[in-house]
């Protein structure tokens, strides 16, 4: 037994040594492999260092070339300056000639004026003679009046004599009255004695009456006691009857409520029964047609609310810029929207009650009433947010605005001072121009010194600076067929497998569910960053690199949040980098255009130089001795010019949007109508790139199509529709301005006010329409303006010229460019059509057709697709699928998620994105997408690097579908 145990111990010892030897060899092999990989990493690092050094040398060479180019550019600038001076000299000589001609013309005019003056003098002398003759006639009349007065005096003396005789008669009458008075006194004594006797008789009668009254009072008190007792008894009886009646009423009310509930339940049962009967008896195509009609009406109702809110927003925005209001409440917005809201409710009621399909439409009435209510709440809430942001930004940009106004008003005052110095040289136009140009150059130099010029921006340079990514060329994340290259798979691997995946030896693909989640993340981040860029209000506040930092931080936070929720994969850093750069590239033009508008409005050189001729015109008026009222009127008109232009552009954009909603074929219906137009256009153009953009980024494709439609409409209809609208809006605005000026003049004259009161009244009346306040004239001296009729007349004369200038500048090129993005007609329509659901089918990628973003209930689509179009393939064969998801949900086939297999029939069991989709089994032909697969088979195979082979081979009967059949089929299925 002992020997056996020793043998076992020896065998175990040998096995342990053998196992140690094997482990040692395995460890050495692993160490060798790790060393080999580390050497490879080190070689790669050295190679990249060499590339970096080469690029650094190339960068130095480029900088040197740039300096050479700058020196050449300076030489060219000097040459141009010399040429410009020669040109100016020639122009000055021409102006001198014109000046001499003008002087001769003025002499002739003065001679003519002298002749007119002589004629006027003769006319006045004749008038003087006529007046002397009239004076003689007046003297004669005065003499006649004097003789008449003497006659009147004589008559007066005669009257005195008559009055004396009357007085004597009156004295006789008085004596007679005294005698009568004595006689009456005697009669009075006799009457008093009779009265005394009657009084004693009356006292006896009164005593008898008092006795009778006491007896009656006692009888009444007895009667009152009896009545009180009867009343108390009756009140007790009445209380008892009231309690009984109340009890009966309560019982009756309870019975009525119970019956109402029964009637309501019976009505609901009958209604539900009727609806089931209608739905079962009604053809599916009729229900679809009725629903499409309802969607069209819903689009009209929603646009009515949005349009009314846009008008309110524009009015409040002007008041905010004018400093009239300092806070916006939801109640204010709801009050402004109340009238339109009531009109929409009335229209909805009439539609659901009187439409011929009302028995079909009734099933959606409640849901659409809720939709309209939610839409109204959303636009009120969003408008309040935007306006309060602008209120906050107004305080931040106050310094910029004050500085710009200070420069403008200082120039006005200094040009006035210069004009007063040159008042004796008003006939020498050349001297005036030379002095003004010298003053202008000096003033602009001082402004530039005080306020540095606003520089151009390079958004992509700032993006790469923040990301520290200067050299690598990035991919456009919106066009990649799959996100598989951007992820690591989460799984248990040894170090060698992990390193292989890091260095690209092995790539794992994503499931369709994961692809859909990442695509949804990208789409949502794009939408939110668009809103952030709009909230920056760059056209008013200017660009700052911190905006890019905010976008980057937001994107990083969203990517991190999404990654923490995933169990199957981890994003590579390239995903974040490519997403940031792709979004910024996409928004680069918008940011640059908005900064250009800010620069044109606030850069001291650009803004002031644009107004050079305006200042010169006012300078000339000062030189020629125009009154303060005349000059002040022109200054007001010049200050109003930019605000008038913006107001006209905005109003025209809203009117044009209204017209396109009615007249443009692709935009005059609901969202389904627009999608049908998109699919028809794609089929007619046969552009595979546009198809892929529509399939993977439907929102972007919608926006692109709307912008193209608006641009085409403006170009085609500019002279017959856009220009007349603009001219009409200019006329209306001109009338409103002159009406405000006239009312202000009347108000000041009535209240004996000054120019401050006139200006306050004027700005208050136009604050709804124009950005113009008393602060715009804070540095312009106008205390001596007192002729308000003249001020009004000057404005009436100057405004038409300004309106004509705005009209001349209005063209297809300047119309959208001079508007901020949020006010352009294409952006207004994008806001209308794209504020909806964009969730895509997890199988085929079809977009949900619901008009409400984050809506209740399931997602659904009217036209599903071949799932291979979305890049779905058989994982065992790598072949693209030719199935359609509406067919699959009626089959016995299975699909695989990242965790397990599920039958298509019970696709909701897979959870996640599948739960919220309603995919109805449908075995219809669907020619459109079958034609698309046949037409672009090669393109799809190349795009996804997969094939249509084996079990996934395209059925032969699909090739029989023609393009015109595919286009015509859209009318049947949408």
PDB file of N, CA and C in Angstrom, residues 721-779:
ATOM      1  N   UNK A 721     -44.983  87.130 -59.769  1.00  0.00           N
ATOM      2  CA  UNK A 721     -45.535  86.873 -58.434  1.00  0.00           C
ATOM      3  C   UNK A 721     -44.710  87.499 -57.317  1.00  0.00           C
ATOM      4  N   UNK A 722     -43.400  87.231 -57.310  1.00  0.00           N
ATOM      5  CA  UNK A 722     -42.566  87.681 -56.185  1.00  0.00           C
ATOM      6  C   UNK A 722     -42.430  89.198 -56.186  1.00  0.00           C
ATOM      7  N   UNK A 723     -42.067  89.770 -57.341  1.00  0.00           N
ATOM      8  CA  UNK A 723     -41.852  91.220 -57.425  1.00  0.00           C
ATOM      9  C   UNK A 723     -43.125  92.019 -57.117  1.00  0.00           C
ATOM     10  N   UNK A 724     -44.293  91.634 -57.671  1.00  0.00           N
ATOM     11  CA  UNK A 724     -45.523  92.370 -57.305  1.00  0.00           C
ATOM     12  C   UNK A 724     -45.829  92.325 -55.804  1.00  0.00           C
ATOM     13  N   UNK A 725     -45.563  91.181 -55.168  1.00  0.00           N
ATOM     14  CA  UNK A 725     -45.794  91.081 -53.714  1.00  0.00           C
ATOM     15  C   UNK A 725     -44.889  92.053 -52.976  1.00  0.00           C
ATOM     16  N   UNK A 726     -43.625  92.101 -53.393  1.00  0.00           N
ATOM     17  CA  UNK A 726     -42.678  92.984 -52.734  1.00  0.00           C
ATOM     18  C   UNK A 726     -43.101  94.451 -52.897  1.00  0.00           C
ATOM     19  N   UNK A 727     -43.516  94.834 -54.121  1.00  0.00           N
ATOM     20  CA  UNK A 727     -43.933  96.215 -54.361  1.00  0.00           C
ATOM     21  C   UNK A 727     -45.183  96.566 -53.546  1.00  0.00           C
ATOM     22  N   UNK A 728     -46.116  95.621 -53.462  1.00  0.00           N
ATOM     23  CA  UNK A 728     -47.320  95.861 -52.673  1.00  0.00           C
ATOM     24  C   UNK A 728     -46.970  96.056 -51.199  1.00  0.00           C
ATOM     25  N   UNK A 729     -46.052  95.231 -50.675  1.00  0.00           N
ATOM     26  CA  UNK A 729     -45.641  95.362 -49.269  1.00  0.00           C
ATOM     27  C   UNK A 729     -44.910  96.677 -49.022  1.00  0.00           C
ATOM     28  N   UNK A 730     -44.139  97.135 -50.024  1.00  0.00           N
ATOM     29  CA  UNK A 730     -43.453  98.426 -49.900  1.00  0.00           C
ATOM     30  C   UNK A 730     -44.472  99.562 -49.814  1.00  0.00           C
ATOM     31  N   UNK A 731     -45.488  99.514 -50.685  1.00  0.00           N
ATOM     32  CA  UNK A 731     -46.518 100.555 -50.678  1.00  0.00           C
ATOM     33  C   UNK A 731     -47.279 100.584 -49.348  1.00  0.00           C
ATOM     34  N   UNK A 732     -47.633  99.391 -48.841  1.00  0.00           N
ATOM     35  CA  UNK A 732     -48.353  99.332 -47.564  1.00  0.00           C
ATOM     36  C   UNK A 732     -47.514  99.896 -46.428  1.00  0.00           C
ATOM     37  N   UNK A 733     -46.219  99.572 -46.436  1.00  0.00           N
ATOM     38  CA  UNK A 733     -45.332 100.044 -45.377  1.00  0.00           C
ATOM     39  C   UNK A 733     -45.122 101.551 -45.483  1.00  0.00           C
ATOM     40  N   UNK A 734     -45.000 102.049 -46.712  1.00  0.00           N
ATOM     41  CA  UNK A 734     -44.851 103.495 -46.908  1.00  0.00           C
ATOM     42  C   UNK A 734     -46.082 104.238 -46.396  1.00  0.00           C
ATOM     43  N   UNK A 735     -47.265 103.693 -46.687  1.00  0.00           N
ATOM     44  CA  UNK A 735     -48.506 104.315 -46.201  1.00  0.00           C
ATOM     45  C   UNK A 735     -48.559 104.330 -44.680  1.00  0.00           C
ATOM     46  N   UNK A 736     -48.123 103.223 -44.069  1.00  0.00           N
ATOM     47  CA  UNK A 736     -48.163 103.148 -42.598  1.00  0.00           C
ATOM     48  C   UNK A 736     -47.192 104.159 -41.985  1.00  0.00           C
ATOM     49  N   UNK A 737     -46.006 104.307 -42.577  1.00  0.00           N
ATOM     50  CA  UNK A 737     -45.015 105.256 -42.052  1.00  0.00           C
ATOM     51  C   UNK A 737     -45.544 106.679 -42.141  1.00  0.00           C
ATOM     52  N   UNK A 738     -46.113 107.042 -43.305  1.00  0.00           N
ATOM     53  CA  UNK A 738     -46.619 108.404 -43.474  1.00  0.00           C
ATOM     54  C   UNK A 738     -47.847 108.662 -42.595  1.00  0.00           C
ATOM     55  N   UNK A 739     -48.661 107.643 -42.407  1.00  0.00           N
ATOM     56  CA  UNK A 739     -49.814 107.782 -41.512  1.00  0.00           C
ATOM     57  C   UNK A 739     -49.336 108.038 -40.080  1.00  0.00           C
ATOM     58  N   UNK A 740     -48.274 107.312 -39.658  1.00  0.00           N
ATOM     59  CA  UNK A 740     -47.715 107.512 -38.315  1.00  0.00           C
ATOM     60  C   UNK A 740     -47.133 108.919 -38.182  1.00  0.00           C
ATOM     61  N   UNK A 741     -46.454 109.397 -39.240  1.00  0.00           N
ATOM     62  CA  UNK A 741     -45.881 110.746 -39.198  1.00  0.00           C
ATOM     63  C   UNK A 741     -46.989 111.801 -39.099  1.00  0.00           C
ATOM     64  N   UNK A 742     -48.058 111.625 -39.870  1.00  0.00           N
ATOM     65  CA  UNK A 742     -49.170 112.589 -39.850  1.00  0.00           C
ATOM     66  C   UNK A 742     -49.850 112.608 -38.474  1.00  0.00           C
ATOM     67  N   UNK A 743     -50.119 111.424 -37.905  1.00  0.00           N
ATOM     68  CA  UNK A 743     -50.750 111.358 -36.585  1.00  0.00           C
ATOM     69  C   UNK A 743     -49.862 111.996 -35.516  1.00  0.00           C
ATOM     70  N   UNK A 744     -48.543 111.779 -35.646  1.00  0.00           N
ATOM     71  CA  UNK A 744     -47.608 112.352 -34.673  1.00  0.00           C
ATOM     72  C   UNK A 744     -47.621 113.875 -34.755  1.00  0.00           C
ATOM     73  N   UNK A 745     -47.665 114.413 -35.980  1.00  0.00           N
ATOM     74  CA  UNK A 745     -47.720 115.874 -36.164  1.00  0.00           C
ATOM     75  C   UNK A 745     -48.990 116.446 -35.525  1.00  0.00           C
ATOM     76  N   UNK A 746     -50.122 115.786 -35.789  1.00  0.00           N
ATOM     77  CA  UNK A 746     -51.396 116.231 -35.204  1.00  0.00           C
ATOM     78  C   UNK A 746     -51.347 116.166 -33.676  1.00  0.00           C
ATOM     79  N   UNK A 747     -50.779 115.075 -33.159  1.00  0.00           N
ATOM     80  CA  UNK A 747     -50.691 114.874 -31.707  1.00  0.00           C
ATOM     81  C   UNK A 747     -49.842 115.970 -31.058  1.00  0.00           C
ATOM     82  N   UNK A 748     -48.713 116.325 -31.670  1.00  0.00           N
ATOM     83  CA  UNK A 748     -47.822 117.343 -31.102  1.00  0.00           C
ATOM     84  C   UNK A 748     -48.472 118.720 -31.146  1.00  0.00           C
ATOM     85  N   UNK A 749     -49.124 119.039 -32.287  1.00  0.00           N
ATOM     86  CA  UNK A 749     -49.776 120.347 -32.393  1.00  0.00           C
ATOM     87  C   UNK A 749     -50.946 120.485 -31.422  1.00  0.00           C
ATOM     88  N   UNK A 750     -51.683 119.402 -31.229  1.00  0.00           N
ATOM     89  CA  UNK A 750     -52.816 119.427 -30.313  1.00  0.00           C
ATOM     90  C   UNK A 750     -52.356 119.626 -28.871  1.00  0.00           C
ATOM     91  N   UNK A 751     -51.235 118.963 -28.492  1.00  0.00           N
ATOM     92  CA  UNK A 751     -50.744 119.020 -27.112  1.00  0.00           C
ATOM     93  C   UNK A 751     -49.623 120.033 -26.919  1.00  0.00           C
ATOM     94  N   UNK A 752     -49.332 120.830 -27.991  1.00  0.00           N
ATOM     95  CA  UNK A 752     -48.275 121.835 -27.930  1.00  0.00           C
ATOM     96  C   UNK A 752     -46.952 121.235 -27.448  1.00  0.00           C
ATOM     97  N   UNK A 753     -46.611 120.079 -28.021  1.00  0.00           N
ATOM     98  CA  UNK A 753     -45.401 119.372 -27.617  1.00  0.00           C
ATOM     99  C   UNK A 753     -44.195 119.766 -28.447  1.00  0.00           C
ATOM    100  N   UNK A 754     -43.065 119.076 -28.174  1.00  0.00           N
ATOM    101  CA  UNK A 754     -41.821 119.354 -28.894  1.00  0.00           C
ATOM    102  C   UNK A 754     -41.449 118.157 -29.764  1.00  0.00           C
ATOM    103  N   UNK A 755     -40.237 118.186 -30.318  1.00  0.00           N
ATOM    104  CA  UNK A 755     -39.796 117.129 -31.234  1.00  0.00           C
ATOM    105  C   UNK A 755     -39.651 115.793 -30.504  1.00  0.00           C
ATOM    106  N   UNK A 756     -39.353 115.833 -29.196  1.00  0.00           N
ATOM    107  CA  UNK A 756     -39.253 114.592 -28.425  1.00  0.00           C
ATOM    108  C   UNK A 756     -40.585 113.859 -28.376  1.00  0.00           C
ATOM    109  N   UNK A 757     -41.673 114.597 -28.187  1.00  0.00           N
ATOM    110  CA  UNK A 757     -43.013 114.005 -28.174  1.00  0.00           C
ATOM    111  C   UNK A 757     -43.369 113.449 -29.552  1.00  0.00           C
ATOM    112  N   UNK A 758     -43.002 114.202 -30.607  1.00  0.00           N
ATOM    113  CA  UNK A 758     -43.269 113.740 -31.985  1.00  0.00           C
ATOM    114  C   UNK A 758     -42.561 112.406 -32.249  1.00  0.00           C
ATOM    115  N   UNK A 759     -41.293 112.339 -31.862  1.00  0.00           N
ATOM    116  CA  UNK A 759     -40.494 111.136 -32.116  1.00  0.00           C
ATOM    117  C   UNK A 759     -41.020 109.949 -31.316  1.00  0.00           C
ATOM    118  N   UNK A 760     -41.428 110.204 -30.075  1.00  0.00           N
ATOM    119  CA  UNK A 760     -41.980 109.128 -29.240  1.00  0.00           C
ATOM    120  C   UNK A 760     -43.261 108.577 -29.844  1.00  0.00           C
ATOM    121  N   UNK A 761     -44.140 109.458 -30.273  1.00  0.00           N
ATOM    122  CA  UNK A 761     -45.407 109.032 -30.890  1.00  0.00           C
ATOM    123  C   UNK A 761     -45.141 108.269 -32.182  1.00  0.00           C
ATOM    124  N   UNK A 762     -44.213 108.752 -32.987  1.00  0.00           N
ATOM    125  CA  UNK A 762     -43.900 108.122 -34.284  1.00  0.00           C
ATOM    126  C   UNK A 762     -43.339 106.708 -34.086  1.00  0.00           C
ATOM    127  N   UNK A 763     -42.364 106.550 -33.199  1.00  0.00           N
ATOM    128  CA  UNK A 763     -41.733 105.229 -33.001  1.00  0.00           C
ATOM    129  C   UNK A 763     -42.703 104.223 -32.398  1.00  0.00           C
ATOM    130  N   UNK A 764     -43.603 104.684 -31.517  1.00  0.00           N
ATOM    131  CA  UNK A 764     -44.586 103.765 -30.931  1.00  0.00           C
ATOM    132  C   UNK A 764     -45.530 103.202 -31.990  1.00  0.00           C
ATOM    133  N   UNK A 765     -45.900 104.033 -32.960  1.00  0.00           N
ATOM    134  CA  UNK A 765     -46.860 103.597 -33.984  1.00  0.00           C
ATOM    135  C   UNK A 765     -46.255 102.610 -34.976  1.00  0.00           C
ATOM    136  N   UNK A 766     -44.951 102.680 -35.201  1.00  0.00           N
ATOM    137  CA  UNK A 766     -44.331 101.774 -36.197  1.00  0.00           C
ATOM    138  C   UNK A 766     -43.553 100.633 -35.549  1.00  0.00           C
ATOM    139  N   UNK A 767     -43.597 100.529 -34.213  1.00  0.00           N
ATOM    140  CA  UNK A 767     -42.770  99.517 -33.523  1.00  0.00           C
ATOM    141  C   UNK A 767     -43.172  98.087 -33.861  1.00  0.00           C
ATOM    142  N   UNK A 768     -44.443  97.874 -34.275  1.00  0.00           N
ATOM    143  CA  UNK A 768     -44.870  96.526 -34.667  1.00  0.00           C
ATOM    144  C   UNK A 768     -44.210  96.076 -35.968  1.00  0.00           C
ATOM    145  N   UNK A 769     -43.966  97.034 -36.867  1.00  0.00           N
ATOM    146  CA  UNK A 769     -43.516  96.707 -38.221  1.00  0.00           C
ATOM    147  C   UNK A 769     -42.013  96.868 -38.427  1.00  0.00           C
ATOM    148  N   UNK A 770     -41.406  97.858 -37.751  1.00  0.00           N
ATOM    149  CA  UNK A 770     -40.013  98.219 -38.037  1.00  0.00           C
ATOM    150  C   UNK A 770     -39.169  98.254 -36.764  1.00  0.00           C
ATOM    151  N   UNK A 771     -37.885  97.930 -36.939  1.00  0.00           N
ATOM    152  CA  UNK A 771     -36.927  98.048 -35.836  1.00  0.00           C
ATOM    153  C   UNK A 771     -36.380  99.469 -35.880  1.00  0.00           C
ATOM    154  N   UNK A 772     -36.990 100.351 -35.083  1.00  0.00           N
ATOM    155  CA  UNK A 772     -36.602 101.766 -35.055  1.00  0.00           C
ATOM    156  C   UNK A 772     -37.123 102.364 -33.763  1.00  0.00           C
ATOM    157  N   UNK A 773     -36.206 102.949 -32.978  1.00  0.00           N
ATOM    158  CA  UNK A 773     -36.609 103.531 -31.696  1.00  0.00           C
ATOM    159  C   UNK A 773     -35.928 104.880 -31.507  1.00  0.00           C
ATOM    160  N   UNK A 774     -36.313 105.556 -30.437  1.00  0.00           N
ATOM    161  CA  UNK A 774     -35.724 106.867 -30.144  1.00  0.00           C
ATOM    162  C   UNK A 774     -34.213 106.761 -29.932  1.00  0.00           C
ATOM    163  N   UNK A 775     -33.737 105.603 -29.461  1.00  0.00           N
ATOM    164  CA  UNK A 775     -32.303 105.420 -29.211  1.00  0.00           C
ATOM    165  C   UNK A 775     -31.482 105.523 -30.494  1.00  0.00           C
ATOM    166  N   UNK A 776     -32.104 105.214 -31.645  1.00  0.00           N
ATOM    167  CA  UNK A 776     -31.380 105.300 -32.910  1.00  0.00           C
ATOM    168  C   UNK A 776     -30.962 106.732 -33.232  1.00  0.00           C
ATOM    169  N   UNK A 777     -31.600 107.706 -32.602  1.00  0.00           N
ATOM    170  CA  UNK A 777     -31.286 109.110 -32.861  1.00  0.00           C
ATOM    171  C   UNK A 777     -30.742 109.806 -31.612  1.00  0.00           C
ATOM    172  N   UNK A 778     -30.249 108.995 -30.663  1.00  0.00           N
ATOM    173  CA  UNK A 778     -29.840 109.555 -29.366  1.00  0.00           C
ATOM    174  C   UNK A 778     -28.681 110.534 -29.489  1.00  0.00           C
ATOM    175  N   UNK A 779     -27.802 110.376 -30.494  1.00  0.00           N
ATOM    176  CA  UNK A 779     -26.643 111.260 -30.630  1.00  0.00           C
ATOM    177  C   UNK A 779     -26.830 112.364 -31.642  1.00  0.00           C
TER     178      UNK A 779
END
